[in-house]
Every structure is written in C-alpha cells, then in structure tokens.
Coordinates of C-alpha atoms in Angstrom, one line a residue:
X269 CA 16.2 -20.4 -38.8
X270 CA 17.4 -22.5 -35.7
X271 CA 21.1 -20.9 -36.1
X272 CA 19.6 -17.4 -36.1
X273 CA 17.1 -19.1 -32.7
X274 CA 20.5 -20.6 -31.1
X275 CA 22.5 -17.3 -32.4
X276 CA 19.5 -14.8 -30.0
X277 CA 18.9 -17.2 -27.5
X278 CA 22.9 -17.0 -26.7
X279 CA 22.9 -13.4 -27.2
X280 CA 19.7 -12.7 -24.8
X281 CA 21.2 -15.6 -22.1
X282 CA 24.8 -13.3 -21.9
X283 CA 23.2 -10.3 -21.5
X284 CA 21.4 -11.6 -19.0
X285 CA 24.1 -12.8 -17.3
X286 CA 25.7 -9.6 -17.6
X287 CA 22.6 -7.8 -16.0
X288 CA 21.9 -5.7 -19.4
X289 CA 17.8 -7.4 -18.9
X290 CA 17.1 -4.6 -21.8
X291 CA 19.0 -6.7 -24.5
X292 CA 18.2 -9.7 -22.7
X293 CA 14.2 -8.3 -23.8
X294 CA 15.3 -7.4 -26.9
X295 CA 17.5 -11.0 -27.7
X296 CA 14.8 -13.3 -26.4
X297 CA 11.9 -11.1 -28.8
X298 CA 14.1 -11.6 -31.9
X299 CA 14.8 -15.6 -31.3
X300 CA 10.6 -15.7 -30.7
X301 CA 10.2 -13.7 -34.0
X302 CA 12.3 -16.5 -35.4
X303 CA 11.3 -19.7 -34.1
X304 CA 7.4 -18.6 -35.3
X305 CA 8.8 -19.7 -39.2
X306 CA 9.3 -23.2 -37.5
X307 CA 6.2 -23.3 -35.2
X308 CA 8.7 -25.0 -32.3
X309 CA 6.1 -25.2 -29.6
X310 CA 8.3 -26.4 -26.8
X311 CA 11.7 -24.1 -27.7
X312 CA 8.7 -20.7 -27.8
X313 CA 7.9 -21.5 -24.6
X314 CA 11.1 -21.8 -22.9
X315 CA 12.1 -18.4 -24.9
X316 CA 8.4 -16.5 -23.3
X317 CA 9.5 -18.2 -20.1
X318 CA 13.3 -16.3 -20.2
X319 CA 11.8 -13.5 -21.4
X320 CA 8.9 -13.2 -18.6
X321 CA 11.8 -13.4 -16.6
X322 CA 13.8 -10.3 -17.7
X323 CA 10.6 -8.2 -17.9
X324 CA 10.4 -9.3 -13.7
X325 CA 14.2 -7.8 -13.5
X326 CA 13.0 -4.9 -15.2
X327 CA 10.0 -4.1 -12.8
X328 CA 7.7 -4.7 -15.8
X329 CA 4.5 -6.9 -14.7
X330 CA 2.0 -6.5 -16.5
X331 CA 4.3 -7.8 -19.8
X332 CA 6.1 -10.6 -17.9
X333 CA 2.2 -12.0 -17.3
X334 CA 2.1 -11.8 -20.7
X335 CA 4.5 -14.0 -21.5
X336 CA 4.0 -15.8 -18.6
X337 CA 0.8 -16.5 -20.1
X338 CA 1.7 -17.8 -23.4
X339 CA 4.7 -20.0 -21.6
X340 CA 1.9 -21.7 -20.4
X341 CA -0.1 -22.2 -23.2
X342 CA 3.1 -23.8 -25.1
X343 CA 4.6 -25.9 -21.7
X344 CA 1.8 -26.2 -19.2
X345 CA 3.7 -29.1 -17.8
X346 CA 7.1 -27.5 -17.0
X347 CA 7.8 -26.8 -13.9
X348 CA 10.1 -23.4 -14.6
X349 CA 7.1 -21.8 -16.5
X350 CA 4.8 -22.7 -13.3
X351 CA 6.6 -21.3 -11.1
X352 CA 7.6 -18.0 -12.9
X353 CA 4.1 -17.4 -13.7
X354 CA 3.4 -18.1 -9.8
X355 CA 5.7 -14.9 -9.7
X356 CA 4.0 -12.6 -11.8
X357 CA 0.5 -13.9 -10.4
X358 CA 1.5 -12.8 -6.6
X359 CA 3.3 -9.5 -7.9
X360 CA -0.5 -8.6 -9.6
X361 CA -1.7 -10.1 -5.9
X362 CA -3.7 -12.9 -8.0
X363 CA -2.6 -15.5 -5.0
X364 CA -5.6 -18.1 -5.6
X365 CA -3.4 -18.8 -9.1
X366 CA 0.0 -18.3 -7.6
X367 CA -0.9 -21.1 -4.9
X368 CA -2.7 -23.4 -8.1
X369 CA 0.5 -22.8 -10.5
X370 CA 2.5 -24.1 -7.3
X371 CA 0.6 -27.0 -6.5
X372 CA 1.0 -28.2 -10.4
X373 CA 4.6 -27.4 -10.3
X374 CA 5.2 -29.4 -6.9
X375 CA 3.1 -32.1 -8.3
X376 CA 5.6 -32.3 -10.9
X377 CA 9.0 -31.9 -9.1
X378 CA 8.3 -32.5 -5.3
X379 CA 11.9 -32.3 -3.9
X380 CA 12.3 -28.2 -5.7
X381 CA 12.9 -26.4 -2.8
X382 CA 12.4 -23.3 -4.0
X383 CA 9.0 -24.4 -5.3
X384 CA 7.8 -26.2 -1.8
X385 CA 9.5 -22.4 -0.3
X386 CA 7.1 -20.8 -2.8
X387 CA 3.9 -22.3 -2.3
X388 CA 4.4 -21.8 1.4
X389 CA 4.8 -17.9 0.9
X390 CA 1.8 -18.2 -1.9
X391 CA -0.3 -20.0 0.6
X392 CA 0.6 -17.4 3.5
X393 CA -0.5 -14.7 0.6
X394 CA -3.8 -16.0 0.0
X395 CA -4.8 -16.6 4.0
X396 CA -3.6 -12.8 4.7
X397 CA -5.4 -11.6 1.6
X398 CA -8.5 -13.0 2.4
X399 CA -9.3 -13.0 6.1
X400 CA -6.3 -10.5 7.5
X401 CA -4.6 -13.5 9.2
X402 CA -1.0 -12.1 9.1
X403 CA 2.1 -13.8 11.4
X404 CA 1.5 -11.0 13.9
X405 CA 4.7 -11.6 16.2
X406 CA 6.9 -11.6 12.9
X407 CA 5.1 -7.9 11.8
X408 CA 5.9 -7.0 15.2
X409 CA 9.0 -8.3 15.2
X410 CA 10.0 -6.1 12.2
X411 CA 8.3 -3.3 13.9
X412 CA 10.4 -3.1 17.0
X413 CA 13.5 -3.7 15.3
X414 CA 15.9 -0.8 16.0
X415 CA 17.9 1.2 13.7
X416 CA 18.5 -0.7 10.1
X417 CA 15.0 -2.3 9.2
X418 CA 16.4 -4.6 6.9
X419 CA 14.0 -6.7 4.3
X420 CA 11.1 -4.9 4.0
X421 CA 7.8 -7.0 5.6
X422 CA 6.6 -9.6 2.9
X423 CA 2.9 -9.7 3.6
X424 CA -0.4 -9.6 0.9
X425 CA -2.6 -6.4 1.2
X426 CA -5.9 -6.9 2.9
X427 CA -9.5 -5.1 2.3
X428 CA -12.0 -5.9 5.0
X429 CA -15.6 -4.4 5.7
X430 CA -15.3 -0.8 4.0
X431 CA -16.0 0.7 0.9
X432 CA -15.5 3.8 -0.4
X433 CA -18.3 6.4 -0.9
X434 CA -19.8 10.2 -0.7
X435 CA -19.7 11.7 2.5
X436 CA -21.3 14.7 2.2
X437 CA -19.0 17.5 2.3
X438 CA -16.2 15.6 3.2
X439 CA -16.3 14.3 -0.1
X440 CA -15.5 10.8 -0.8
X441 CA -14.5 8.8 1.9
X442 CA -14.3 5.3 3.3
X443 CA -17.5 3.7 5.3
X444 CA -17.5 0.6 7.3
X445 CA -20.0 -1.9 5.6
X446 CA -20.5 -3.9 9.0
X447 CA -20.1 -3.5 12.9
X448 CA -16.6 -3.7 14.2
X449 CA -15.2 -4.1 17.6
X450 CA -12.5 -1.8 19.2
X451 CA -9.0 -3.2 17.7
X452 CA -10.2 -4.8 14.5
X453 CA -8.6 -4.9 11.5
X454 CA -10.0 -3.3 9.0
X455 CA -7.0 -2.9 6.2
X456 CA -3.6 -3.9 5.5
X457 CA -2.3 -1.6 2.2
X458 CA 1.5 -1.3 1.1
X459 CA 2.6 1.8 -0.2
X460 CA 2.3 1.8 -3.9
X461 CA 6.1 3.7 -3.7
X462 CA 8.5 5.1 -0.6
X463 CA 11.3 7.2 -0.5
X464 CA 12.8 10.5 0.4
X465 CA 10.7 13.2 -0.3
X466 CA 11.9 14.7 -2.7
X467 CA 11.8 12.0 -4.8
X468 CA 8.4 10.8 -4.3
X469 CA 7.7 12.1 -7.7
X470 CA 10.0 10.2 -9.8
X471 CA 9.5 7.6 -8.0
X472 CA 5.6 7.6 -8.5
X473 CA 6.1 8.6 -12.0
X474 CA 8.6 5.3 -12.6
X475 CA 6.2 3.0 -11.5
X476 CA 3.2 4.6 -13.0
X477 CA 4.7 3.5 -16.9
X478 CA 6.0 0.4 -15.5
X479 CA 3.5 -0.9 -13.4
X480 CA -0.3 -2.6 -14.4
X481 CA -3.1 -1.5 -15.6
X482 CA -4.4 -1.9 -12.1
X483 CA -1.7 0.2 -10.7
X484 CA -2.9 3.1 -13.1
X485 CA -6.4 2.6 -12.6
X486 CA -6.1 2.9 -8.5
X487 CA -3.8 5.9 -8.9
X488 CA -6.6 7.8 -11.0
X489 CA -9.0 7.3 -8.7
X490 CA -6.7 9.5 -6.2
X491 CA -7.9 12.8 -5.7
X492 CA -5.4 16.1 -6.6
X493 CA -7.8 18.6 -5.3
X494 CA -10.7 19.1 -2.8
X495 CA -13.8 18.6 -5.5
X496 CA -16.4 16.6 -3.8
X497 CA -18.2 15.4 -6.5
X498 CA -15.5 13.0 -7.7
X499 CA -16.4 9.9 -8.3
X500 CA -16.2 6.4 -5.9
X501 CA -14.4 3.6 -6.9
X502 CA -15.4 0.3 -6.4
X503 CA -13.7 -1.3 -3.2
X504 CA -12.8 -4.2 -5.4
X505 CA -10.3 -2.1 -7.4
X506 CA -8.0 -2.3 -3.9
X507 CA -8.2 -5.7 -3.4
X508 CA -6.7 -8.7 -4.9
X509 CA -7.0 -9.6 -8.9
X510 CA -7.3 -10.3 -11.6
X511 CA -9.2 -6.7 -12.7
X512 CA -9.9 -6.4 -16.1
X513 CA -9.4 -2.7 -16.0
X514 CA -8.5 0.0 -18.2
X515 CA -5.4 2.9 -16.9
X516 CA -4.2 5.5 -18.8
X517 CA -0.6 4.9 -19.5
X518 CA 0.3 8.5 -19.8
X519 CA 2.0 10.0 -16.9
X520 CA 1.1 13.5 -15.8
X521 CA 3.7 14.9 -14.0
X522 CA 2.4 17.6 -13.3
X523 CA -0.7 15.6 -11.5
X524 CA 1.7 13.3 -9.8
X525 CA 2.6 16.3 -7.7
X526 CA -0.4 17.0 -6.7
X527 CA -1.8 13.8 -5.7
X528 CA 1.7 13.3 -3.3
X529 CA 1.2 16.6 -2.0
X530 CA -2.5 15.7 -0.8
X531 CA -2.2 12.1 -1.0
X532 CA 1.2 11.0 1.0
X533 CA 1.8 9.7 4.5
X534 CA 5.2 10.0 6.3
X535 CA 6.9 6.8 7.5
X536 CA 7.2 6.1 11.1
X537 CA 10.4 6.2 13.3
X538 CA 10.7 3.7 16.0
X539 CA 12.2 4.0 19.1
X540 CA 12.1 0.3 21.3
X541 CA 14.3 1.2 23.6
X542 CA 12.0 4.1 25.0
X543 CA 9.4 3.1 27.9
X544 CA 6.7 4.2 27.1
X545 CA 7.4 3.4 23.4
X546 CA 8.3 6.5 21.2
X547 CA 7.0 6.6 17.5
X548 CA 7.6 9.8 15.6
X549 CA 6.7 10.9 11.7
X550 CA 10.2 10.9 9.8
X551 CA 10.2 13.9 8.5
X552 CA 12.5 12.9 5.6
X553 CA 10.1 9.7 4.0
X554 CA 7.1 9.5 2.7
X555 CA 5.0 6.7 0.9
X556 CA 1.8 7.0 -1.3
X557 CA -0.7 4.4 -0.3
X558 CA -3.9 3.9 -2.4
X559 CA -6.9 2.8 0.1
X560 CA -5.4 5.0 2.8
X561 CA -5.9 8.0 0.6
X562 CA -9.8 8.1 1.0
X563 CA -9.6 8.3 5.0
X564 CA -10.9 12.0 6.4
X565 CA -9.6 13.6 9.1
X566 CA -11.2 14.4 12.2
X567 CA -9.6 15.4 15.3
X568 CA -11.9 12.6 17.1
X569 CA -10.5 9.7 14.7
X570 CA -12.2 6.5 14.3
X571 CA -9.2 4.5 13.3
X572 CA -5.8 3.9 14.7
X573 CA -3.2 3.2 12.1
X574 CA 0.7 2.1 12.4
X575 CA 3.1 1.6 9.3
X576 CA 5.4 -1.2 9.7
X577 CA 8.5 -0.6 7.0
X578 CA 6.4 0.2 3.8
X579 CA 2.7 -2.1 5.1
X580 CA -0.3 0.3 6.6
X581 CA -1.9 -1.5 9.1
X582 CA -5.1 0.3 9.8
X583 CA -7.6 -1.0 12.9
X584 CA -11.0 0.3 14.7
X585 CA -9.9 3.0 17.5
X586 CA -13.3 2.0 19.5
X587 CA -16.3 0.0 18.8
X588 CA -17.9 1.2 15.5
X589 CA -20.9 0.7 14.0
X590 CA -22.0 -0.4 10.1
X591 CA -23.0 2.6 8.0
X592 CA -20.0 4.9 10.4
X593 CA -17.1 6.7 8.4
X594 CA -13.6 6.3 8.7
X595 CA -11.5 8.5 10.0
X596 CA -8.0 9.3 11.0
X597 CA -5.8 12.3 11.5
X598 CA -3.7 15.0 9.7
X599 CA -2.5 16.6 12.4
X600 CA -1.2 16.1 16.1
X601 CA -4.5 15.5 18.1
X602 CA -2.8 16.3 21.8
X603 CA -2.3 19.6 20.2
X604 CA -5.1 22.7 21.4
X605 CA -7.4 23.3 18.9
X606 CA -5.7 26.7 17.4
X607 CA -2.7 24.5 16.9
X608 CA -4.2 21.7 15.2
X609 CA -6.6 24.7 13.1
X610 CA -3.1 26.1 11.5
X611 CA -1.6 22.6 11.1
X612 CA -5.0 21.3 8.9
X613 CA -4.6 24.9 6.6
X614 CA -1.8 22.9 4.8
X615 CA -4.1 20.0 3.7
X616 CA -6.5 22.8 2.9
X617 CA -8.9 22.3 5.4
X618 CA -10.1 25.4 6.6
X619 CA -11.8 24.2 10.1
X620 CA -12.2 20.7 11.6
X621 CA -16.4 20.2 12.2
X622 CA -16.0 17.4 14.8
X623 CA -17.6 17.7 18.0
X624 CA -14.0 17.7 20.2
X625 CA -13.2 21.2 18.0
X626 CA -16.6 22.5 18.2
X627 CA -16.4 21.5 22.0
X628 CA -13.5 23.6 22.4
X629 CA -14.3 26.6 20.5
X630 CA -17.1 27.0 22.5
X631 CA -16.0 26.6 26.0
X632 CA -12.2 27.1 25.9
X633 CA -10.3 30.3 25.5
X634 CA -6.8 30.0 23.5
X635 CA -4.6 31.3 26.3
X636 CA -6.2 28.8 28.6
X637 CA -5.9 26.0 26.1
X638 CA -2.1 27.0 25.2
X639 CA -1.8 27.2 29.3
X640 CA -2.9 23.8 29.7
X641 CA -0.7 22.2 26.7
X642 CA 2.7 23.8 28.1
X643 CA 2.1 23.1 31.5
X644 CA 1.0 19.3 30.5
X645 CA 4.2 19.2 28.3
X646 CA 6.9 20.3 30.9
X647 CA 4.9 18.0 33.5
X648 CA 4.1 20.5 35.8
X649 CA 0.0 19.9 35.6
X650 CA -0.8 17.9 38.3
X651 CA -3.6 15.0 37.7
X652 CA -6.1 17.0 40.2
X653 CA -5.5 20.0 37.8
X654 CA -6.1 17.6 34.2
X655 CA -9.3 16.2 36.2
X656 CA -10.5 19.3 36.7
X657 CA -10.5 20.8 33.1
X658 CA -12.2 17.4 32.3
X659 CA -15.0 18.0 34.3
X660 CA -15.6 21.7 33.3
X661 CA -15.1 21.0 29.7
X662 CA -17.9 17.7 30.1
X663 CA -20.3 20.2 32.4
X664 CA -20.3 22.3 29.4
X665 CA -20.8 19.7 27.0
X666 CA -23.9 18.3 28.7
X667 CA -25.4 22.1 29.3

C-alpha cells in the first residue's frame, strides 16, 4: 500500500510540475484512496494539503476548502496546511479565519515570509471588509494609471448600510438602512467576471460550475427580466462568509444571456492626462457585478459610482436619508430628456418617472432642449444664456 501511496504521490507531484493540475487531482485522489487502508494520519494530510492546492490552480474553491478542511483536521499544527487554507478562506472572503489560520501559522514559523506577507494582506482584507477602510491613494493610484493597468486592485468587497428590497414598481432595489452624508461609501463589489463582450457569457458560465455555492446563490438572485414581484435577498448573501447556502449547479445558458444583457456594466477608460479628467464607458468590456445589479435608474441619481480595474466603488451623490433608495444611471444624464427616453428603451424602460424628466416634459419643448445640448456642446452658450434656462425651468418648477 505505501508503494502504490509513493507510486501516486510522484505521479500527482510531476504532473504538477508539469502544469497538467487535472492529473495532478486525479494522482493526489488515488494516493488518498490508498493511504485510507493504512489510516496514515500525517501522510493524508500532506496529500489533502497538495491536492487543495491543485484544485486552487484549477479555479476550483469550493473543493480546495474541502480539502483544506480535512488537512486540518489531520495536521492542525503545520504550517503549509495553515496557510493554504488561509488561501481558500480569503478566496470564499472568510477573512476573520484567513487572519486566525495566519496567526497559528506565524506562531509556528515566525521568520516565513510569505506567511508574515500573508497575514498582512489577510489583515488588510478583514479591516476593508468590515468598515470600508481601503489604502485610498493606492486605489487611486491604480485608477490614474495610464494605458496598461497592470495587476488588477487586490482589495475585499465591502457592504455598508443598504439592503435590498421592493420598491414599488421599480421592483427590487437597494435602500439605505441609515442616514449618509454626501461622499460616503456605501459599497465596494468586484465583478463576479470581466471581459470582452462577447465573451461575457462563457466567461460567466465558466465560473458559474467552478465557483461556490455562494457564487451560484448570488447569481440567482439576479434578475433576467422586469417582474417586480421577485423575491429580496438577504444583504448578508453579498457580504463576507461563511454562508451555508444552497446554488443550483446547473448552468443555464440560455439565462446567463439574459442576466448580462440586463445585468452588466461597461468598464471605464481613463484618460490622466486630460484636465479636466476624462472618463469614458469602453465600449468593448463589460463586467457582471452582483450588489450593483439591484441599483435603479433615475436620471436624478442618488449615488455616484467609479470602477477601478475590475472593484465598483459606489458612494452617496448628496446627503441621503435612512429609508431613501438607491439610485444610479443607465444612460448619459447631460443628455435632453428625448435622448436619454430612447437610450433607457434598451434596458426596457419605457419612461423615466423622476422629477428632472417629469420637469422637462412639462416645461421644455424638444427643439429647445436639442438647441440648448448642441449649443452647450460646441461651447457657444454663453453662462448668461445656461443661467437663464435655469431660472425659467426653476420658475416653472415652483408654479
């Protein structure tokens, strides 16, 4: 029986090696279905512990936890085993257990680097998890940063005082649970995928049967249609784990379409070197964030949002009050409201309700409002001109 161990274990270590983490899967499972005749505590862990490791290099989670899991059970003194299940703990954003694996694992081998490196990133994780406290120059930094973005940011997601419910017609929504000053944060999400556009699907789809339970479960709660009587999560679904939840590991392709046609958000382009800053939609990528997806659109937003490489950072646009909903835009707002009426058709909004497009349908003519636009565009409206369609526009409002 130890031949045949030594024989898979060598096996599953080459094709390792060799980048083939399949067989390295497959190598490590038939040395553990071995080594259970002989009851080898100490040599089952180290195999779970190599084999938690291939399932990381193959994008599978949820099964290198599992073995991460067991490794412990068997070696809950080594300090390999802590610090790969640190790994799989911050990928499921579990970051109180990452930061308590490391601590053990220091505690054992104080001069690691690589473990001392870790539980300063774990740490990092947890504070920006709980409280939003991110390295704002660094996310800046990254922002600003022209043409190759290089490593994507490495930041924990963030859920702070909203939760997701009905809101009336609108249908589900998001709804700030306390009062918030102008420039909060009030999120941090990073897309669940990104790409080109095209292959949004795939990629969706790919991460869908290799991702966690949790992934599945958030991406069901994602709408594929307008029905407003779908059901609300519960905000604690979006933020960090564990969740003992249940997702359906079948993948509809057919709903993965849908959802990304409803669901996506382009990624921003940068321009630094532009005064005042320029920041345009790329047309060509898109990303599918989860908590995003429950924002309405209003051509009065109530948020302000910027993406920074694949991370949502989503903040209060002006002083807001508990109970108010969240809101952002699907369309250009400096557009007229005919404009921005065609644009919303493709989301399948029919008309915007706010009180800016109700505003302007009822006291601004088309051809004026188109006037206005082109003449504001080319530069040739002078500020007398812009104050003076203010003040008709707010004489109306108040008669």
């Amino acid at each position: 029986a130890m031949a045949r161990v030594a024989e898979s274990r060598a096996a599953a270590v080459a094709a390792y090696k060799n980048g083939d983490f399949e067989l390295a899967v497959e190598k490590f499972s038939e040395a553990l279905d071995s080594i259970d005749e002989l009851c080898a505590s100490d040599e089952a862990g180290s195999l779970y512990s190599s084999r938690c490791q291939s399932f990381l290099k193959l994008g599978k989670i949820a099964s290198a936890a599992q073995d991460a899991e067991l490794a412990l059970r068997l070696c809950p003194e080594d300090a390999k085993v802590l610090f790969r299940a640190s790994t799989c703990a911050s990928l499921q954003s579990r970051y109180e257990d990452a930061v308590a694996f490391l601590e053990r694992g220091h505690a054992l081998n104080s001069k690691d680097n690589a473990i001392r490196k870790a539980l300063n990133s774990a740490r990092r994780r947890q504070a920006e998890s709980a409280v939003g406290a991110y390295d704002w120059p660094a996310v800046y930094e990254h922002y600003l940063r022209p043409g190759e973005r290089g490593p994507l940011p490495d930041v924990a997601d963030f859920v702070g005082p909203v939760s997701v419910q009905s809101c009336g017609h609108h249908g589900r929504g998001l709804v700030l649970t306390t009062a918030v000053k102008a420039g909060e944060l009030l999120f941090a999400c990073r897309a669940f995928v990104h790409g080109g556009r095209e292959e949004l699907p795939q990629l969706v789809a790919a991460r869908l049967r290799s991702g966690t339970p949790q992934d599945r479960a958030r991406f069901q709660t994602l709408c594929e249609d307008h029905d407003p009587t779908l059901a609300t999560p519960d905000i604690a679904l979006f933020g960090p784990g564990p969740h003992r939840v249940e997702g359906d590991s079948e993948v509809c392709e057919a709903r993965v379409q849908k959802v990304i046609q409803l669901n996506s958000f382009a990624l921003a382009n940068v321009n630094p070197h532009s005064a005042p800053l320029e920041v345009s939609s790329d047309t060509t990528r898109s990303g599918l964030f989860f908590l995003p997806s429950f924002l309405n659109h209003s051509c009065m937003p109530t948020v302000h949002r910027i993406i920074v490489g694949d991370v949502m950072f989503v903040r209060a646009a002006r002083d807001l009050q508990e109970g108010c909903e969240l809101t952002d835009t699907y369309c250009e707002i400096l557009q007229p409201l005919e404009n921005r009426s065609k644009a919303l058709q493709g989301f399948g909004i029919v008309s915007c309700d706010c009180a800016r497009c109700r505003l302007e349908g009822e006291v601004l003519h088309p051809e004026d409002a188109e006037k206005i636009h082109e003449h504001a565009a080319t530069g040739l409206l002078a500020t007398q001109e812009v104050i003076g369609c203010g003040l008709l526009l707010l004489d109306h409002h108040e008669s």
